[in-house]
Coordinates of C-alpha atoms and ligand atoms in Angstrom, one line a residue:
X1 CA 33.6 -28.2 -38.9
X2 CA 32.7 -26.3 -36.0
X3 CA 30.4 -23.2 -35.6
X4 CA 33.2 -21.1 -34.7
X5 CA 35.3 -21.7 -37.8
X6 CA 33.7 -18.8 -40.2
X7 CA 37.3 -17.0 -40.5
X8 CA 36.9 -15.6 -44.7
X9 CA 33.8 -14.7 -45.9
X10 CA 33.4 -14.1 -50.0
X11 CA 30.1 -12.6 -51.3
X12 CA 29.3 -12.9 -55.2
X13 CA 27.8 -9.7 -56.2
X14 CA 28.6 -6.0 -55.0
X15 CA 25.0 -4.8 -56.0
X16 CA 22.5 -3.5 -53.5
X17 CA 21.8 -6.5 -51.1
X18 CA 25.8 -7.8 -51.2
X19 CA 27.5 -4.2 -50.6
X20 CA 25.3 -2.7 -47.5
X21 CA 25.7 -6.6 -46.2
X22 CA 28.8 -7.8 -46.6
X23 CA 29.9 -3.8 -45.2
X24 CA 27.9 -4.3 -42.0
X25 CA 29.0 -8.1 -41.4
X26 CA 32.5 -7.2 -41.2
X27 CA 32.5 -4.0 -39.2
X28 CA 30.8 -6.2 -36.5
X29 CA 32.9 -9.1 -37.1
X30 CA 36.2 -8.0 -37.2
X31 CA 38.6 -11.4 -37.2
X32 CA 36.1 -12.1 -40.4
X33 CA 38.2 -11.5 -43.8
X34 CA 35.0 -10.2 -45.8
X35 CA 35.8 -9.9 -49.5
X36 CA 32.7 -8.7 -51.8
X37 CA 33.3 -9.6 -55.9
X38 CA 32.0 -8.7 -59.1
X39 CA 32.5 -9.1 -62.3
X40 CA 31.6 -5.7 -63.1
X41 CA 34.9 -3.6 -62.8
X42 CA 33.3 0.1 -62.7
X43 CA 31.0 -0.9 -59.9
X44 CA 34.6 -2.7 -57.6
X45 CA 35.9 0.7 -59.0
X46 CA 33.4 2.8 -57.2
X47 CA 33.2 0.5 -54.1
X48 CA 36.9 1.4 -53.7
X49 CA 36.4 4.7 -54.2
X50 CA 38.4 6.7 -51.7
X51 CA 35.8 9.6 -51.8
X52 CA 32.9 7.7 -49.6
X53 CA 30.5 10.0 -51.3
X54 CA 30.7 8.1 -54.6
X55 CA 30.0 4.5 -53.5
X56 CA 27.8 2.5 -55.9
X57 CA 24.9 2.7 -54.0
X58 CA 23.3 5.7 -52.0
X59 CA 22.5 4.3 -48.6
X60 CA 22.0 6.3 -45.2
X61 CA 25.0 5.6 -42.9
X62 CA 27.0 2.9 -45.4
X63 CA 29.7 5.5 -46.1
X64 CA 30.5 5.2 -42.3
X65 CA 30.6 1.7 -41.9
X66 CA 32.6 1.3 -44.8
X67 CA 35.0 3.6 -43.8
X68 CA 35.2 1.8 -40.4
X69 CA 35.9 -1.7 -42.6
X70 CA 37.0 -0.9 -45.7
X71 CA 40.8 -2.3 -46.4
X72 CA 40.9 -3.5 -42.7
X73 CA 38.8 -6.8 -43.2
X74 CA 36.6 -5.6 -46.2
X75 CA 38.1 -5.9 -49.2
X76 CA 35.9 -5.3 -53.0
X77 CA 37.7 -6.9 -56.1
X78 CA 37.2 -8.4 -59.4
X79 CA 39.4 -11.6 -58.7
X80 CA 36.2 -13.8 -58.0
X81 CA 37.9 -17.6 -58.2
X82 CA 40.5 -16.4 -55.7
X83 CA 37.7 -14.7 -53.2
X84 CA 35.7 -18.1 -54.0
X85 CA 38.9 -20.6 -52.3
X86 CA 40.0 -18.7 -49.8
X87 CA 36.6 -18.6 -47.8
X88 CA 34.8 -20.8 -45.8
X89 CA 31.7 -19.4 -46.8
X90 CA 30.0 -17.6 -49.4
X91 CA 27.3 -16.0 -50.3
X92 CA 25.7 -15.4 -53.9
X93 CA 23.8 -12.3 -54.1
X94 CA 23.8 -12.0 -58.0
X95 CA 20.5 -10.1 -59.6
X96 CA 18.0 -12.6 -60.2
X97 CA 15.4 -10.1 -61.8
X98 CA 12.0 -11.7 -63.8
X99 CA 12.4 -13.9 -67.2
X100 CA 12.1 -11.7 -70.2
X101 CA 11.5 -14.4 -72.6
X102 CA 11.5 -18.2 -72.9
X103 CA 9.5 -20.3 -70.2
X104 CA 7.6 -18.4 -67.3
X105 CA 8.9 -15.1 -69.5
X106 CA 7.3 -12.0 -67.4
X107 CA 6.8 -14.6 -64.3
X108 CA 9.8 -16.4 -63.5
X109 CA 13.2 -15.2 -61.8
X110 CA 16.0 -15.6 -64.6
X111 CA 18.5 -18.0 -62.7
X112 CA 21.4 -17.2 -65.2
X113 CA 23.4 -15.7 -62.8
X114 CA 22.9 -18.0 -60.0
X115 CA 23.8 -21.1 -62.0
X116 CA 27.1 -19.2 -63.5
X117 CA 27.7 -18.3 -60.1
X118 CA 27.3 -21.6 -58.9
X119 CA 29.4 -23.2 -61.5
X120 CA 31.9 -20.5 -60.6
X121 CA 32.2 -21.8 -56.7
X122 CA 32.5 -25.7 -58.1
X123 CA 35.2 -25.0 -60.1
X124 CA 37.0 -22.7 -57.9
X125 CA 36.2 -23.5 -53.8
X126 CA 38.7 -25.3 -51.9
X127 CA 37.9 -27.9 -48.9
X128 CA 34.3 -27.7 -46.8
X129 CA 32.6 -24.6 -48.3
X130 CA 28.9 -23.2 -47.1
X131 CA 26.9 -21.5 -49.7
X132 CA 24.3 -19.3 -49.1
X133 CA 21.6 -18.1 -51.2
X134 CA 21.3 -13.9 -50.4
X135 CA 19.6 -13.0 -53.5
X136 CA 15.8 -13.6 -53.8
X137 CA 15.1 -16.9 -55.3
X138 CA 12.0 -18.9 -56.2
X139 CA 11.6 -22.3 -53.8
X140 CA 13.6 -24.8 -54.7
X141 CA 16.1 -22.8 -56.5
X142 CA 18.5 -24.3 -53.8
X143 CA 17.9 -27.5 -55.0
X144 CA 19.5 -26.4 -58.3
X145 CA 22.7 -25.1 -56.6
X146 CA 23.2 -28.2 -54.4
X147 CA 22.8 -30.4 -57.5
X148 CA 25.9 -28.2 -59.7
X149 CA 28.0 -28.0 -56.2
X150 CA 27.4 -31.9 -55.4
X151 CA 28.5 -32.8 -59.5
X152 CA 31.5 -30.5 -58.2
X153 CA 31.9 -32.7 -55.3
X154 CA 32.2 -35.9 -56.3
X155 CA 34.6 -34.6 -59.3
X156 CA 37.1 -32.8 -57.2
X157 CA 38.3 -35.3 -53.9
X158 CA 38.9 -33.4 -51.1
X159 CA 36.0 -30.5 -51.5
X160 CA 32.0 -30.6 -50.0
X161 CA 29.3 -28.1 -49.7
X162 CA 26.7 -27.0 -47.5
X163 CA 24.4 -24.8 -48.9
X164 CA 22.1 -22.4 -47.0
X165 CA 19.4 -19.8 -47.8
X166 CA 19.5 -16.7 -46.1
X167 CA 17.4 -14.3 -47.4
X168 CA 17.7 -10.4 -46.9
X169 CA 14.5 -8.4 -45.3
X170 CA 16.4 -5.0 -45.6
X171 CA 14.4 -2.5 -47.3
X172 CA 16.6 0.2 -49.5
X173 CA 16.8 3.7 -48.0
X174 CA 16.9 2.5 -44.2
X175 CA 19.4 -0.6 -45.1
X176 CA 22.1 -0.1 -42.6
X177 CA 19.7 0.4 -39.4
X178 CA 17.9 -2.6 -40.7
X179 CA 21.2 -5.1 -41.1
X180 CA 22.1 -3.5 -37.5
X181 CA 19.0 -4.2 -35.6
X182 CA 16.9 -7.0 -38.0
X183 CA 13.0 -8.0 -36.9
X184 CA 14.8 -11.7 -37.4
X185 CA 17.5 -13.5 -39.1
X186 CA 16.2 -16.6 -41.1
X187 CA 18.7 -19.5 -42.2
X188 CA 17.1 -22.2 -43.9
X189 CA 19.5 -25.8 -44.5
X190 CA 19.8 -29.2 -44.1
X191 CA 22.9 -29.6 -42.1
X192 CA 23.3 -28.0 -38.3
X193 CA 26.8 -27.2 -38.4
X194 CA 26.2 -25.1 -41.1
X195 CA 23.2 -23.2 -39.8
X196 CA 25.1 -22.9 -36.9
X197 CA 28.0 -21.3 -38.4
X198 CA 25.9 -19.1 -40.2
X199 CA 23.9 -18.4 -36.7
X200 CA 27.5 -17.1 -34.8
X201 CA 28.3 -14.9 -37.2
X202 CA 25.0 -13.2 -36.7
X203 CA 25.2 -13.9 -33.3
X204 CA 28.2 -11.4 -32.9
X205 CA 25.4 -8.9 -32.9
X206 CA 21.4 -10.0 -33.3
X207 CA 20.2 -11.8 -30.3
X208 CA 19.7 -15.4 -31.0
X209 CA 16.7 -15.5 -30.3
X210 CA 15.8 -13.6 -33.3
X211 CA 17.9 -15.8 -35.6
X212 CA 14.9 -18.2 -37.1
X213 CA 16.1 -21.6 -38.5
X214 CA 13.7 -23.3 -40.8
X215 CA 14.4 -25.9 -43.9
X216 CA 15.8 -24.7 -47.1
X217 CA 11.9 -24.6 -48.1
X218 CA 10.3 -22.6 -45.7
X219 CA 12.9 -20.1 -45.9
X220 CA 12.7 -19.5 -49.5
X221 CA 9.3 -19.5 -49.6
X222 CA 8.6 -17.0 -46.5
X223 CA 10.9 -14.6 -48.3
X224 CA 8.6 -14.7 -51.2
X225 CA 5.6 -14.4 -48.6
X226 CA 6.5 -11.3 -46.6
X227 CA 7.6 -9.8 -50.1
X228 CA 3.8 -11.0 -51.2
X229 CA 1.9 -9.5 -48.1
X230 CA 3.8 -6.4 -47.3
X231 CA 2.9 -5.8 -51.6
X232 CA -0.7 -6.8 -50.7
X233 CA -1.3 -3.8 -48.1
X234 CA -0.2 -1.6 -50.4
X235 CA -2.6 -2.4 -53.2
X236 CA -5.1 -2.6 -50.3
X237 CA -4.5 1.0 -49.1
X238 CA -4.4 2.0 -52.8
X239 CA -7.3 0.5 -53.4
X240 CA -9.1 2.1 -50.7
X241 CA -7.1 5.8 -51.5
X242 CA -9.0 5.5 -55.4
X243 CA -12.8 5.0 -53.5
X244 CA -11.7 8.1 -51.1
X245 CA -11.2 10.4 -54.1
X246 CA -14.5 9.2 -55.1
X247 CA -16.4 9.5 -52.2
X248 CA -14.9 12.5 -49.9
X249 CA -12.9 10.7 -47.5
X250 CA -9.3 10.9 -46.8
X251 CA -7.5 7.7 -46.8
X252 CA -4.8 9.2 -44.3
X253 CA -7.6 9.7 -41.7
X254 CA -8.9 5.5 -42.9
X255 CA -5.2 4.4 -42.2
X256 CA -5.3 6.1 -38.9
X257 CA -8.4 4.3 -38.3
X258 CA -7.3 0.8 -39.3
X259 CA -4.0 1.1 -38.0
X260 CA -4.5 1.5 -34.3
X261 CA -6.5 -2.2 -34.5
X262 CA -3.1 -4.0 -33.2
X263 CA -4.1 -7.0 -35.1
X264 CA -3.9 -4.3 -38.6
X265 CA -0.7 -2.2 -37.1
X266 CA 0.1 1.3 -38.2
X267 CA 3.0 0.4 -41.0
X268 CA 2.9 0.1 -44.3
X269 CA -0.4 2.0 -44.9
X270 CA 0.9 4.8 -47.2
X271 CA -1.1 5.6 -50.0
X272 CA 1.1 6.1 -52.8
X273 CA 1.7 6.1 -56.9
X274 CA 2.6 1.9 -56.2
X275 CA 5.1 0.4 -55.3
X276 CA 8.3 -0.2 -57.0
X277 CA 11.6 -1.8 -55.8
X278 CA 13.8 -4.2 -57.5
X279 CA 11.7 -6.8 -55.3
X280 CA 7.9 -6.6 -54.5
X281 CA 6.9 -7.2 -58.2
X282 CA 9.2 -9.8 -59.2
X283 CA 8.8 -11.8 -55.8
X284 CA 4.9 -11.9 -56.4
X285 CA 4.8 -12.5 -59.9
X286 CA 7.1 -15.6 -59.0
X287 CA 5.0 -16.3 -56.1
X288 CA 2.1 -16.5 -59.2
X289 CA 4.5 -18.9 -61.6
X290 CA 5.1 -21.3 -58.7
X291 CA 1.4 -21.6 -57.5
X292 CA 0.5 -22.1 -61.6
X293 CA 3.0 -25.0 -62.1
X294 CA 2.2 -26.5 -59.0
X295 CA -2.3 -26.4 -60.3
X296 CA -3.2 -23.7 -58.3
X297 CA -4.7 -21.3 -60.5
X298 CA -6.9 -19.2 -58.1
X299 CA -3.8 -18.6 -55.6
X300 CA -2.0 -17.3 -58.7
X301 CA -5.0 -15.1 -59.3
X302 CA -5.6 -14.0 -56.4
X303 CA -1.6 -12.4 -55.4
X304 CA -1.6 -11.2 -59.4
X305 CA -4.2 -9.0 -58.8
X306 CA -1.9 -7.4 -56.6
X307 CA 0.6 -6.5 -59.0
X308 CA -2.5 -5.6 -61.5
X309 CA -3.6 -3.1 -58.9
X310 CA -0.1 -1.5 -58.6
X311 CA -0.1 -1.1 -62.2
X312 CA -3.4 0.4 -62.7
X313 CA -2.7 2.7 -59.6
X314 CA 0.2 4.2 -61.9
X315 CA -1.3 4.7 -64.9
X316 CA -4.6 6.2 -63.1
X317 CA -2.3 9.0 -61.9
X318 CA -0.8 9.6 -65.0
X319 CA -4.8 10.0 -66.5
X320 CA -5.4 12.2 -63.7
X321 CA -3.2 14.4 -64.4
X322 CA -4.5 14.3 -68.3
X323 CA -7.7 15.1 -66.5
X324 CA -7.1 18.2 -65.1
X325 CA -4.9 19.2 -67.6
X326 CA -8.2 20.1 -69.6
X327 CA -7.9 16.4 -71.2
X328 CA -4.6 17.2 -73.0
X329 CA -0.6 17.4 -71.7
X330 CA 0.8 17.3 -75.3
X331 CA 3.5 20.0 -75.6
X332 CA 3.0 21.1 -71.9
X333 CA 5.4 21.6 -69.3
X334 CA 5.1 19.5 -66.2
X335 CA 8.0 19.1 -63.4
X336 CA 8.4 15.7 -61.8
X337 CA 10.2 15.5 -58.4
X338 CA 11.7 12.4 -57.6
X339 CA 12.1 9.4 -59.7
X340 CA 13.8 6.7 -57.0
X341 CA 11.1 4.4 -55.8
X342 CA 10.7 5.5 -52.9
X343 CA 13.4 8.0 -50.6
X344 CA 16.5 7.6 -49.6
X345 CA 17.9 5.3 -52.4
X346 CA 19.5 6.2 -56.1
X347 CA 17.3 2.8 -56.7
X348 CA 14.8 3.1 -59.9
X349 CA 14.4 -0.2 -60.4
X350 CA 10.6 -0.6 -61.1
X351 CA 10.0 3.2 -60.3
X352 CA 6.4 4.3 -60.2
X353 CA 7.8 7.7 -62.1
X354 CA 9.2 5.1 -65.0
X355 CA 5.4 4.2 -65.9
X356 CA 4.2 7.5 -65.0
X357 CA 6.8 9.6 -67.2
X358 CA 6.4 6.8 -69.7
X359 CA 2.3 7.2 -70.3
X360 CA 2.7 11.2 -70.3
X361 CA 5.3 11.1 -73.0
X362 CA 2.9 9.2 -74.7
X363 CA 0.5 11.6 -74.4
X364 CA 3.3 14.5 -75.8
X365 CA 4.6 16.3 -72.6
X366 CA 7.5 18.3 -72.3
X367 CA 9.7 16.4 -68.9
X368 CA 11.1 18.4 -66.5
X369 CA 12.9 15.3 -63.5
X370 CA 14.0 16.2 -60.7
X371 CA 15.7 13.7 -58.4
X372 CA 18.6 14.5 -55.5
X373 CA 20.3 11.5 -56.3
X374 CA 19.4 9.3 -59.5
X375 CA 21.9 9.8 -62.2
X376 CA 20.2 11.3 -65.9
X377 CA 21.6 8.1 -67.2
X378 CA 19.7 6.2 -65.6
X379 CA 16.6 8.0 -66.3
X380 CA 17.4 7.8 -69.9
X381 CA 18.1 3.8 -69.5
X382 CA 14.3 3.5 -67.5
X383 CA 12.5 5.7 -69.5
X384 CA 14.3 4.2 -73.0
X385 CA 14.8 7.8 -74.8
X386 CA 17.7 10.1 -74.6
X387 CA 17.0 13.0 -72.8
X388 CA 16.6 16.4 -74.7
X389 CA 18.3 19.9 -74.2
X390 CA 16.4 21.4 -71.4
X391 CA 14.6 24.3 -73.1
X392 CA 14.7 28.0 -71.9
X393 CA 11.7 28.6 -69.9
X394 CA 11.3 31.9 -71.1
X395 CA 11.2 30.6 -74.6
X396 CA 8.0 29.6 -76.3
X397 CA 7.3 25.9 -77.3
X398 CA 10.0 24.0 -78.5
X399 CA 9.8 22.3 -81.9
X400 CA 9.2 18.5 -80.1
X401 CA 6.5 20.6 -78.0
X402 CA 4.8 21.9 -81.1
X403 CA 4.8 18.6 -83.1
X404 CA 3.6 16.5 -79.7
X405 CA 6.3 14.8 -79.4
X406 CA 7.2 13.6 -76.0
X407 CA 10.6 15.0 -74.5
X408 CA 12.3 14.8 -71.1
X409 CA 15.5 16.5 -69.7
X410 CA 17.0 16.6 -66.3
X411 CA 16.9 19.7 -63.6
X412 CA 19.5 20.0 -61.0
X413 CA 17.0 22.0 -59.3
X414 CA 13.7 22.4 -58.4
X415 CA 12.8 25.8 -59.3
X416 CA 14.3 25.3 -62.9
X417 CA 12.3 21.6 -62.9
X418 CA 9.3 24.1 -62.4
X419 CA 9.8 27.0 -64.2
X420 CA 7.6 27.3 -67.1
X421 CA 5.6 24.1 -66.0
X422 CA 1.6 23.6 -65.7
X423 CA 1.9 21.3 -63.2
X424 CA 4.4 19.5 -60.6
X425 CA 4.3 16.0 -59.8
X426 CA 5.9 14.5 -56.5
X427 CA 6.5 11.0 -57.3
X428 CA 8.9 10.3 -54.5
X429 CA 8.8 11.3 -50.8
X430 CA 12.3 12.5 -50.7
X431 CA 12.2 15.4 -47.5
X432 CA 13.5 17.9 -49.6
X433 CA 10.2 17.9 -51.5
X434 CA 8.3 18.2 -48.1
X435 CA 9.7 21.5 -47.0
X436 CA 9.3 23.2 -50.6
X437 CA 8.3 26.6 -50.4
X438 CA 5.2 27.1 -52.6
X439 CA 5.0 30.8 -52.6
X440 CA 8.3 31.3 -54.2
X441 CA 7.8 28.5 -56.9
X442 CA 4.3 29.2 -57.4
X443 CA 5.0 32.4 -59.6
X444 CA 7.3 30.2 -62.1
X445 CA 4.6 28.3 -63.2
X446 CA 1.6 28.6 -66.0
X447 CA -1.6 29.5 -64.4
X448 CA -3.8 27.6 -63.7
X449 CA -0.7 25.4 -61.9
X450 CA -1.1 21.8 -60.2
X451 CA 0.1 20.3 -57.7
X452 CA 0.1 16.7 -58.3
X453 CA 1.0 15.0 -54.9
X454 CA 1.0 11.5 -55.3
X455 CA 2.7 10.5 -51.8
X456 CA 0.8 13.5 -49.6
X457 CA 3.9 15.3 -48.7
X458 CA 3.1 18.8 -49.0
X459 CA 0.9 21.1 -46.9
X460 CA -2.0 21.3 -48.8
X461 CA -2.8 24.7 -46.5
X462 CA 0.2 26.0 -48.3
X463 CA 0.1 25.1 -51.3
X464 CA -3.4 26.3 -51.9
X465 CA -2.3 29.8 -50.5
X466 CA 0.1 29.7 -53.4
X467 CA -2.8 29.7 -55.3
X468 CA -1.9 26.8 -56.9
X469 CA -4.7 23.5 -57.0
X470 CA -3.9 20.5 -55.5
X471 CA -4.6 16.9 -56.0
X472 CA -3.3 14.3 -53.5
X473 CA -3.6 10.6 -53.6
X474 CA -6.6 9.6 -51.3
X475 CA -7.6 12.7 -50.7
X476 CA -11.6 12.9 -51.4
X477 CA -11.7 17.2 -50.7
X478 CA -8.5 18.0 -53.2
Ligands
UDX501 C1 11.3 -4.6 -49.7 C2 11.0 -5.2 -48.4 O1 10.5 -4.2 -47.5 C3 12.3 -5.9 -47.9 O2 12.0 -6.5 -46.6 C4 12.8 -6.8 -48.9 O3 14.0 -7.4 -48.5 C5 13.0 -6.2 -50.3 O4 11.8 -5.5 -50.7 P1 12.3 -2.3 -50.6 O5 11.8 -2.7 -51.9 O6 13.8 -1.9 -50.5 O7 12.2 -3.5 -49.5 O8 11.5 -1.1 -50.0 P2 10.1 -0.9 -49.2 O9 10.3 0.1 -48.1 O10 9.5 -2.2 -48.8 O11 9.2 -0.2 -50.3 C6 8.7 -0.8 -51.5 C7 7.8 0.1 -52.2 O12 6.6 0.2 -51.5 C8 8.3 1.5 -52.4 O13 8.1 1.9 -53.7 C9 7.6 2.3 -51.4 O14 7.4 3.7 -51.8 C10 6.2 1.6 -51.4 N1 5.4 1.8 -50.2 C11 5.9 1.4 -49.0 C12 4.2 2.5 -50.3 O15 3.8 2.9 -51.4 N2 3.5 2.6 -49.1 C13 3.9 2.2 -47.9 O16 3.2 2.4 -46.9 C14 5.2 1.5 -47.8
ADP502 P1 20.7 -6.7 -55.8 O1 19.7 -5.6 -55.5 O2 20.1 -8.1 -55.6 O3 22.0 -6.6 -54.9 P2 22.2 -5.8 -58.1 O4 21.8 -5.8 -59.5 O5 22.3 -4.4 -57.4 O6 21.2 -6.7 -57.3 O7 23.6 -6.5 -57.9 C1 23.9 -7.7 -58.4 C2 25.4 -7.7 -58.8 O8 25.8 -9.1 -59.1 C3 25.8 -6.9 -60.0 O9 26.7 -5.9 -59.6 C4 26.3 -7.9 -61.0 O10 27.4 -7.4 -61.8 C5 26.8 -9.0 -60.1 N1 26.9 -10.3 -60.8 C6 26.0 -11.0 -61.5 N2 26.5 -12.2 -61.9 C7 27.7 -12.3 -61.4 C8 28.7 -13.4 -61.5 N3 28.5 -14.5 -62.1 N4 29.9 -13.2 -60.8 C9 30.1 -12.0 -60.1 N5 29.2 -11.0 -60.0 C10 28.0 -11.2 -60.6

């Protein structure tokens, strides 16, 4: 098999990491067949959809490149044995999200759906197939792929595998630009021919010099570990933002400081309400299993405190917004805006607003979300409780308000989010929610109004001229 032979790719799984992939590897590889399966028919339903504006996943720019590919050499469908034997290569990029019970629960990646999928190409590939690991995994999760696929192998005569870990740096939101113009490429394997395959189809547009090859082990593992220290500066900077309140500094003015040291950098330095993402969490708490069951307790300690911080940064904001709410939110109106985790993405998956909303309905508030593009549905799924009717502002308290029970309900817009509300909460940077103008939504709220800015996007000039108060993350002076 030579490096030039890569003519059908077929990628398992059409979520966040396989879609915005698999779309960008065939508009720059054209005489590649690129067909992207699922077992879940809505979502190959929506990836087909011939209105670009309702793909499955809201990413800058993926309309266009799968406009450009779509139907030409990328193809989404259900029919996954069939993808499977007519490729040369493919690539499983199934959700492998943390254990929920059983060994490792709360620690551990839940390999289900890599070991179906696995199963899936033994039964169904035809001749020399590569597979290659996309989703995150925990090291030495190869290991358990290679052992189903060579079973497979020595079963079916004529059929062999190579298998490969790739793993994907994109971040959501800037996912295109990032698959376009990677930092680096890493393909970790055993066999060269392979890795080489693997390296021309990349090669078609990232410089090879940026495509890093490693052993199956060292690219598993450094996935974990950028995950693990990209994590850690945010827990640092948050952890640095909570002394600022304290103390009268402004951790904006710190992060300038620190980041113009080039050995620090200026990235990543964002103060925020924690981070969420579908990876960050579940990458370090694996990162915590693995250094357990291999006797190295204080490692495990020392990158869990990373996710404790995160999850005490959340709930701190949600007290101070009890706080300053005279000690009590039940039956009180408050607007959140944004509930992605993070702009640019219809992504809640491990949301800072999930844990947020969650502790203030706790406490008895009345919900008002606001988010451009995450569907009520979803909200409803994170935050485990239907919504409610959204009340008339006008109106006094609602029944649920009176009784302190905790209710949420959806706002198209932000002025009806608002209306009636004692305090807004920006939980997402989304742009929109920079260039809000305070004097007009100011007047629709309860005196005396908050401003609850948890990722410093407003202008704090304007909103106190609104006469509303202010409190920003890491700001010692709000
Ligand atoms: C991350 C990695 O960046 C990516 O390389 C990997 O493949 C998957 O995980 P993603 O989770 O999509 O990507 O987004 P990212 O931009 O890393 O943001 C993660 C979280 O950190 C978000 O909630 C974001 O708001 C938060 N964040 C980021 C901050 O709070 N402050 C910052 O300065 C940067
Ligand atoms: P990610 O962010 O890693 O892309 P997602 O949850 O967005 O994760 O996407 C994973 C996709 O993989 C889902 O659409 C899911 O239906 C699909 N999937 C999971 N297991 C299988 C399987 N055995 N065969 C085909 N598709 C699968």
């Amino acid at each position: 098999m030579t490096a030039t032979s890569i003519r059908s790719i077929c990628c398992i799984g059409a979520g966040y990491v396989g879609g915005p992939t698999m779309a960008v590897i065939a508009d720059r590889c054209p005489d590649v067949q690129v067909t992207v399966v699922d077992i879940n028919q809505a979502r190959i339903d929506a990836w087909n959809d011939e209105d670009l504006s309702r793909l499955p996943v809201y990413e800058p720019g993926l309309d266009a490149v799968v406009g450009r590919a779509r139907g030409r050499n990328l193809h989404f469908s259900t029919a996954v044995e069939e993808a499977i034997a007519a490729a040369d290569m493919v690539f499983i990029s199934v959700n492998t999200p943390t254990k929920t019970k059983g060994l490792g629960a709360g620690q551990a990646s839940d390999l289900r759906w890599v070991e179906a999928c696995a199963r899936t190409v033994a039964r169904a590939a035809k001749g020399h197939t590569i597979v290659v690991e996309k989703s995150t995994l925990p090291v030495r999760t190869a290991e358990a792929v290679k052992a189903i696929l060579s079973a497979a192998s020595t079963e079916g005569g004529e059929r062999s595998f190579s298998v490969l870990s790739n793993p994907e740096f994109l971040a959501e939101g800037t996912a295109i630009p990032d698959l376009e113009s990677p930092d680096r490429v890493l393909i970790g394997g055993e066999h060269p021919e392979a890795i080489d395959a693997l390296a021309q189809v990349y090669g078609q547009w990232v410089p090879q010099e940026r495509i890093l090859r490693t052993n199956l082990w060292s690219s598993e593992l450094s996935k974990l570990t950028a995950n693990a220290f990209l994590a850690q500066r945010i827990s640092s900077i948050n952890s640095i933002a909570a002394l600022c309140e304290a103390t009268g500094a402004d951790v904006r003015e710190v992060g300038r400081a620190i980041g113009t040291d080039s050995r620090i950098g200026p990235k990543f330095l964002n103060a925020g309400p924690g981070f969420g993402g579908s990876c960050f969490q579940k990458d370090i708490l694996n990162l915590v299993y693995l250094c357990r069951h291999f006797g190295l307790p204080e490692v495990a300690d020392y990158w869990e405190s990373v996710v404790n911080l995160n999850t005490w940064q959340q709930h701190r904001i949600a007290r101070i917004v009890v706080q300053k709410l005279f000690g009590t939110v039940t039956g009180k109106r408050l607007a959140i805006l944004g509930f992605a985790f993070k702009a640019d993405t219809n992504d809640t998956r491990e949301a800072p607003a999930i844990r947020i909303a969650r502790d203030l309905l706790e406490e008895g508030a009345q919900l008002a979300i606001h988010d451009p593009k995450v569907e009520p549905e979803q909200i409803e799924r994170d935050l485990n409780l239907p919504a409610s009717e959204a009340p008339d502002a006008e109106a006094g308290p609602t029944r649920a308000a009176l009784s302190g029970e905790g209710t949420w309900w959806s706002s198209a817009e932000v002025a009806d989010a608002v209306a009636g509300a004692d305090a807004v909460l920006i939980l997402t940077e989304w742009k929109h929610y920079r260039q809000l103008n305070w004097d007009q939504l100011a007047p629709l709220m309860r005196k005396p109004a908050w401003v609850f800015d948890a990722r410093a996007v407003v202008d704090p000039a304007a909103v106190a001229a609104s006469g509303l108060k202010l409190w920003r993350v890491g700001d010692g002076d709000a």
